[in-house]
Amino acid sequence: MLPGIRVRARVPRLIDTVVIYDILDGNRATDFRHRRDTTHQMIAKARQGHQRSRCWYAVTLCLVILAGLLLRSGFVPLSDFAIKYGGVALWALAAFVGFGFLFTRVNTFRLGLISIVFAWAVEFFQLYHAPWVDAIRATRPGHWVLGSTFHAPDLLAYPFGIAVGAAVEVLLPKRRSIRREG
C-alpha cells in the first residue's frame, strides 16, 4: 500500500468499483469502474432480445459479401484450404447477418440456430438435382447462394462463421454501454 492512500473496494454483482481516498483530507481522489461479465452472464445476454439496427446490418452484410468475393477472387495469396473454408465460413456469417437484418428482435442464440439450420439445409439441398434447381445453380447468383455440390466438411465450417457473428453481436453492445457510462 502507498503511504497516505487507503483503498476500499466494493464488489457488486456486475461492476467492481475501486475508490481511492486520500487519508489526509478524506476526499475521493479517483473512481475507476470496471465491468466484468462471466460466461453465464454473456450467454444470458445473448438470449435476451435487443433491437438491431438494419442500417448497420445492411452495411455489415455488404462488407461480408465483399470479403467473401475478395477471398475467392484469387487476389489474396492464401492456401486452398483457407480460401475454401474461409469462404464457407464467410457465407455462413453472411447468412447470420442477413437473418439479423430480417429479424431485428430475435435474440442472438435463436438467430444463430436459425442461421445454422439454414446453412445446413442449403448444404443438404445440394444433394437434390432437378433440372430447374440446376438451372438456378448455373447462374452466378444462384451458385453463390445455393452452391453446386454437397461437401460434408462444409457442415463443420458453417458454425465457425456463425460463431464469429454471434460473438461480435454479444460483445459489441457491451462496449457501447461502457462508452455511454464513462
mmCIF file of N, CA, C and O in Angstrom, residues 42-97:
data_model
loop_
_atom_site.group_PDB
_atom_site.id
_atom_site.type_symbol
_atom_site.label_atom_id
_atom_site.label_comp_id
_atom_site.label_asym_id
_atom_site.label_seq_id
_atom_site.Cartn_x
_atom_site.Cartn_y
_atom_site.Cartn_z
ATOM 1 N N MET A 42 -22.786 -13.615 -20.182
ATOM 2 C CA MET A 42 -22.742 -13.334 -21.615
ATOM 3 C C MET A 42 -23.727 -14.216 -22.364
ATOM 4 O O MET A 42 -24.357 -13.772 -23.323
ATOM 5 N N ILE A 43 -23.892 -15.472 -21.944
ATOM 6 C CA ILE A 43 -24.869 -16.353 -22.587
ATOM 7 C C ILE A 43 -26.279 -15.838 -22.323
ATOM 8 O O ILE A 43 -27.127 -15.804 -23.221
ATOM 9 N N ALA A 44 -26.527 -15.398 -21.095
ATOM 10 C CA ALA A 44 -27.846 -14.836 -20.779
ATOM 11 C C ALA A 44 -28.101 -13.575 -21.598
ATOM 12 O O ALA A 44 -29.212 -13.344 -22.063
ATOM 13 N N LYS A 45 -27.054 -12.773 -21.790
ATOM 14 C CA LYS A 45 -27.189 -11.568 -22.587
ATOM 15 C C LYS A 45 -27.481 -11.916 -24.045
ATOM 16 O O LYS A 45 -28.239 -11.236 -24.719
ATOM 17 N N ALA A 46 -26.876 -13.008 -24.533
ATOM 18 C CA ALA A 46 -27.124 -13.439 -25.903
ATOM 19 C C ALA A 46 -28.555 -13.919 -26.079
ATOM 20 O O ALA A 46 -29.111 -13.826 -27.167
ATOM 21 N N ARG A 47 -29.143 -14.425 -25.027
ATOM 22 C CA ARG A 47 -30.523 -14.903 -25.120
ATOM 23 C C ARG A 47 -31.537 -13.784 -25.000
ATOM 24 O O ARG A 47 -32.688 -13.958 -25.332
ATOM 25 N N GLN A 48 -31.111 -12.632 -24.507
ATOM 26 C CA GLN A 48 -32.021 -11.504 -24.401
ATOM 27 C C GLN A 48 -32.183 -10.881 -25.785
ATOM 28 O O GLN A 48 -31.227 -10.728 -26.521
ATOM 29 N N GLY A 49 -33.394 -10.516 -26.123
ATOM 30 C CA GLY A 49 -33.616 -9.861 -27.395
ATOM 31 C C GLY A 49 -33.268 -8.381 -27.307
ATOM 32 O O GLY A 49 -33.442 -7.761 -26.274
ATOM 33 N N HIS A 50 -32.755 -7.831 -28.373
ATOM 34 C CA HIS A 50 -32.496 -6.410 -28.443
ATOM 35 C C HIS A 50 -32.746 -5.965 -29.871
ATOM 36 O O HIS A 50 -32.725 -6.759 -30.798
ATOM 37 N N GLN A 51 -33.010 -4.709 -30.040
ATOM 38 C CA GLN A 51 -33.316 -4.176 -31.356
ATOM 39 C C GLN A 51 -32.016 -3.992 -32.143
ATOM 40 O O GLN A 51 -31.096 -3.350 -31.688
ATOM 41 N N ARG A 52 -31.954 -4.591 -33.315
ATOM 42 C CA ARG A 52 -30.791 -4.444 -34.178
ATOM 43 C C ARG A 52 -31.026 -3.284 -35.140
ATOM 44 O O ARG A 52 -32.149 -3.035 -35.546
ATOM 45 N N SER A 53 -29.956 -2.643 -35.525
ATOM 46 C CA SER A 53 -30.030 -1.560 -36.496
ATOM 47 C C SER A 53 -29.939 -2.159 -37.897
ATOM 48 O O SER A 53 -28.919 -2.743 -38.266
ATOM 49 N N ARG A 54 -30.983 -2.008 -38.672
ATOM 50 C CA ARG A 54 -30.978 -2.566 -40.028
ATOM 51 C C ARG A 54 -29.937 -1.888 -40.908
ATOM 52 O O ARG A 54 -29.357 -2.522 -41.777
ATOM 53 N N CYS A 55 -29.690 -0.632 -40.654
ATOM 54 C CA CYS A 55 -28.679 0.084 -41.438
ATOM 55 C C CYS A 55 -27.301 -0.548 -41.225
ATOM 56 O O CYS A 55 -26.583 -0.829 -42.190
ATOM 57 N N TRP A 56 -26.920 -0.786 -39.966
ATOM 58 C CA TRP A 56 -25.616 -1.396 -39.678
ATOM 59 C C TRP A 56 -25.537 -2.823 -40.207
ATOM 60 O O TRP A 56 -24.491 -3.249 -40.700
ATOM 61 N N TYR A 57 -26.636 -3.546 -40.129
ATOM 62 C CA TYR A 57 -26.613 -4.921 -40.625
ATOM 63 C C TYR A 57 -26.538 -4.956 -42.149
ATOM 64 O O TYR A 57 -25.912 -5.846 -42.716
ATOM 65 N N ALA A 58 -27.149 -3.996 -42.822
ATOM 66 C CA ALA A 58 -27.039 -3.930 -44.284
ATOM 67 C C ALA A 58 -25.599 -3.621 -44.696
ATOM 68 O O ALA A 58 -25.054 -4.253 -45.617
ATOM 69 N N VAL A 59 -24.979 -2.678 -44.011
ATOM 70 C CA VAL A 59 -23.583 -2.338 -44.310
ATOM 71 C C VAL A 59 -22.681 -3.531 -44.011
ATOM 72 O O VAL A 59 -21.787 -3.872 -44.806
ATOM 73 N N THR A 60 -22.911 -4.182 -42.875
ATOM 74 C CA THR A 60 -22.099 -5.340 -42.500
ATOM 75 C C THR A 60 -22.278 -6.474 -43.504
ATOM 76 O O THR A 60 -21.301 -7.140 -43.877
ATOM 77 N N LEU A 61 -23.492 -6.706 -43.953
ATOM 78 C CA LEU A 61 -23.748 -7.749 -44.939
ATOM 79 C C LEU A 61 -22.991 -7.462 -46.232
ATOM 80 O O LEU A 61 -22.373 -8.364 -46.812
ATOM 81 N N CYS A 62 -23.012 -6.233 -46.677
ATOM 82 C CA CYS A 62 -22.263 -5.872 -47.889
ATOM 83 C C CYS A 62 -20.761 -6.085 -47.685
ATOM 84 O O CYS A 62 -20.076 -6.587 -48.586
ATOM 85 N N LEU A 63 -20.238 -5.725 -46.523
ATOM 86 C CA LEU A 63 -18.810 -5.914 -46.255
ATOM 87 C C LEU A 63 -18.430 -7.391 -46.203
ATOM 88 O O LEU A 63 -17.367 -7.784 -46.706
ATOM 89 N N VAL A 64 -19.293 -8.217 -45.614
ATOM 90 C CA VAL A 64 -19.014 -9.654 -45.548
ATOM 91 C C VAL A 64 -19.046 -10.264 -46.944
ATOM 92 O O VAL A 64 -18.187 -11.085 -47.297
ATOM 93 N N ILE A 65 -20.003 -9.860 -47.768
ATOM 94 C CA ILE A 65 -20.077 -10.366 -49.131
ATOM 95 C C ILE A 65 -18.846 -9.934 -49.927
ATOM 96 O O ILE A 65 -18.245 -10.736 -50.647
ATOM 97 N N LEU A 66 -18.438 -8.679 -49.778
ATOM 98 C CA LEU A 66 -17.234 -8.214 -50.466
ATOM 99 C C LEU A 66 -15.993 -8.966 -49.996
ATOM 100 O O LEU A 66 -15.116 -9.298 -50.809
ATOM 101 N N ALA A 67 -15.911 -9.243 -48.698
ATOM 102 C CA ALA A 67 -14.773 -10.016 -48.174
ATOM 103 C C ALA A 67 -14.769 -11.424 -48.761
ATOM 104 O O ALA A 67 -13.706 -11.952 -49.120
ATOM 105 N N GLY A 68 -15.935 -12.032 -48.869
ATOM 106 C CA GLY A 68 -16.019 -13.370 -49.459
ATOM 107 C C GLY A 68 -15.638 -13.384 -50.924
ATOM 108 O O GLY A 68 -14.924 -14.281 -51.390
ATOM 109 N N LEU A 69 -16.095 -12.375 -51.675
ATOM 110 C CA LEU A 69 -15.730 -12.300 -53.086
ATOM 111 C C LEU A 69 -14.235 -12.033 -53.261
ATOM 112 O O LEU A 69 -13.595 -12.604 -54.151
ATOM 113 N N LEU A 70 -13.677 -11.197 -52.398
ATOM 114 C CA LEU A 70 -12.240 -10.932 -52.450
ATOM 115 C C LEU A 70 -11.441 -12.184 -52.113
ATOM 116 O O LEU A 70 -10.433 -12.486 -52.762
ATOM 117 N N LEU A 71 -11.914 -12.918 -51.120
ATOM 118 C CA LEU A 71 -11.223 -14.145 -50.726
ATOM 119 C C LEU A 71 -11.216 -15.168 -51.860
ATOM 120 O O LEU A 71 -10.198 -15.801 -52.132
ATOM 121 N N ARG A 72 -12.347 -15.306 -52.546
ATOM 122 C CA ARG A 72 -12.452 -16.287 -53.623
ATOM 123 C C ARG A 72 -11.899 -15.788 -54.953
ATOM 124 O O ARG A 72 -11.772 -16.563 -55.894
ATOM 125 N N SER A 73 -11.558 -14.512 -55.053
ATOM 126 C CA SER A 73 -11.091 -13.956 -56.328
ATOM 127 C C SER A 73 -9.692 -14.417 -56.711
ATOM 128 O O SER A 73 -9.327 -14.389 -57.882
ATOM 129 N N GLY A 74 -8.890 -14.774 -55.738
ATOM 130 C CA GLY A 74 -7.514 -15.170 -56.026
ATOM 131 C C GLY A 74 -6.523 -14.046 -55.832
ATOM 132 O O GLY A 74 -5.315 -14.245 -55.961
ATOM 133 N N PHE A 75 -6.994 -12.830 -55.521
ATOM 134 C CA PHE A 75 -6.093 -11.708 -55.271
ATOM 135 C C PHE A 75 -5.367 -11.844 -53.936
ATOM 136 O O PHE A 75 -4.304 -11.275 -53.748
ATOM 137 N N VAL A 76 -5.968 -12.587 -53.010
ATOM 138 C CA VAL A 76 -5.372 -12.789 -51.689
ATOM 139 C C VAL A 76 -4.576 -14.084 -51.725
ATOM 140 O O VAL A 76 -5.144 -15.152 -51.979
ATOM 141 N N PRO A 77 -3.261 -14.016 -51.489
ATOM 142 C CA PRO A 77 -2.450 -15.232 -51.564
ATOM 143 C C PRO A 77 -2.592 -16.095 -50.309
ATOM 144 O O PRO A 77 -1.855 -15.930 -49.342
ATOM 145 N N LEU A 78 -3.543 -16.992 -50.332
ATOM 146 C CA LEU A 78 -3.777 -17.907 -49.217
ATOM 147 C C LEU A 78 -3.768 -19.338 -49.747
ATOM 148 O O LEU A 78 -3.859 -19.577 -50.948
ATOM 149 N N SER A 79 -3.705 -20.277 -48.820
ATOM 150 C CA SER A 79 -3.755 -21.681 -49.223
ATOM 151 C C SER A 79 -5.154 -22.032 -49.728
ATOM 152 O O SER A 79 -6.128 -21.331 -49.443
ATOM 153 N N ASP A 80 -5.238 -23.121 -50.477
ATOM 154 C CA ASP A 80 -6.540 -23.564 -50.982
ATOM 155 C C ASP A 80 -7.501 -23.875 -49.837
ATOM 156 O O ASP A 80 -8.693 -23.607 -49.935
ATOM 157 N N PHE A 81 -6.964 -24.448 -48.758
ATOM 158 C CA PHE A 81 -7.784 -24.771 -47.591
ATOM 159 C C PHE A 81 -8.396 -23.501 -46.996
ATOM 160 O O PHE A 81 -9.588 -23.452 -46.703
ATOM 161 N N ALA A 82 -7.575 -22.465 -46.808
ATOM 162 C CA ALA A 82 -8.063 -21.212 -46.219
ATOM 163 C C ALA A 82 -9.069 -20.528 -47.136
ATOM 164 O O ALA A 82 -10.063 -19.961 -46.662
ATOM 165 N N ILE A 83 -8.836 -20.585 -48.432
ATOM 166 C CA ILE A 83 -9.772 -19.953 -49.360
ATOM 167 C C ILE A 83 -11.102 -20.694 -49.368
ATOM 168 O O ILE A 83 -12.170 -20.085 -49.298
ATOM 169 N N LYS A 84 -11.058 -22.027 -49.425
ATOM 170 C CA LYS A 84 -12.288 -22.829 -49.478
ATOM 171 C C LYS A 84 -13.114 -22.665 -48.206
ATOM 172 O O LYS A 84 -14.273 -22.285 -48.251
ATOM 173 N N TYR A 85 -12.508 -22.960 -47.064
ATOM 174 C CA TYR A 85 -13.280 -22.964 -45.820
ATOM 175 C C TYR A 85 -13.459 -21.570 -45.240
ATOM 176 O O TYR A 85 -14.423 -21.315 -44.517
ATOM 177 N N GLY A 86 -12.571 -20.654 -45.572
ATOM 178 C CA GLY A 86 -12.804 -19.253 -45.195
ATOM 179 C C GLY A 86 -14.013 -18.698 -45.921
ATOM 180 O O GLY A 86 -14.829 -17.973 -45.345
ATOM 181 N N GLY A 87 -14.129 -19.052 -47.211
ATOM 182 C CA GLY A 87 -15.309 -18.631 -47.970
ATOM 183 C C GLY A 87 -16.589 -19.249 -47.439
ATOM 184 O O GLY A 87 -17.629 -18.593 -47.373
ATOM 185 N N VAL A 88 -16.511 -20.503 -47.038
ATOM 186 C CA VAL A 88 -17.688 -21.174 -46.466
ATOM 187 C C VAL A 88 -18.089 -20.508 -45.147
ATOM 188 O O VAL A 88 -19.270 -20.260 -44.891
ATOM 189 N N ALA A 89 -17.104 -20.198 -44.305
ATOM 190 C CA ALA A 89 -17.396 -19.529 -43.031
ATOM 191 C C ALA A 89 -17.949 -18.127 -43.269
ATOM 192 O O ALA A 89 -18.875 -17.688 -42.567
ATOM 193 N N LEU A 90 -17.422 -17.411 -44.269
ATOM 194 C CA LEU A 90 -17.966 -16.085 -44.583
ATOM 195 C C LEU A 90 -19.382 -16.188 -45.140
ATOM 196 O O LEU A 90 -20.217 -15.308 -44.901
ATOM 197 N N TRP A 91 -19.686 -17.264 -45.900
ATOM 198 C CA TRP A 91 -21.049 -17.459 -46.382
ATOM 199 C C TRP A 91 -22.004 -17.627 -45.195
ATOM 200 O O TRP A 91 -23.087 -17.061 -45.175
ATOM 201 N N ALA A 92 -21.579 -18.419 -44.200
ATOM 202 C CA ALA A 92 -22.419 -18.618 -43.016
ATOM 203 C C ALA A 92 -22.553 -17.320 -42.227
ATOM 204 O O ALA A 92 -23.628 -17.015 -41.689
ATOM 205 N N LEU A 93 -21.473 -16.542 -42.146
ATOM 206 C CA LEU A 93 -21.544 -15.242 -41.470
ATOM 207 C C LEU A 93 -22.504 -14.324 -42.205
ATOM 208 O O LEU A 93 -23.283 -13.596 -41.574
ATOM 209 N N ALA A 94 -22.483 -14.357 -43.531
ATOM 210 C CA ALA A 94 -23.429 -13.552 -44.316
ATOM 211 C C ALA A 94 -24.866 -13.995 -44.048
ATOM 212 O O ALA A 94 -25.775 -13.156 -43.962
ATOM 213 N N ALA A 95 -25.085 -15.299 -43.892
ATOM 214 C CA ALA A 95 -26.429 -15.784 -43.561
ATOM 215 C C ALA A 95 -26.845 -15.270 -42.183
ATOM 216 O O ALA A 95 -27.981 -14.814 -41.993
ATOM 217 N N PHE A 96 -25.930 -15.315 -41.214
ATOM 218 C CA PHE A 96 -26.223 -14.823 -39.864
ATOM 219 C C PHE A 96 -26.577 -13.329 -39.897
ATOM 220 O O PHE A 96 -27.564 -12.897 -39.310
ATOM 221 N N VAL A 97 -25.771 -12.546 -40.602
ATOM 222 C CA VAL A 97 -26.010 -11.103 -40.680
ATOM 223 C C VAL A 97 -27.304 -10.827 -41.454
ATOM 224 O O VAL A 97 -28.074 -9.934 -41.095
#
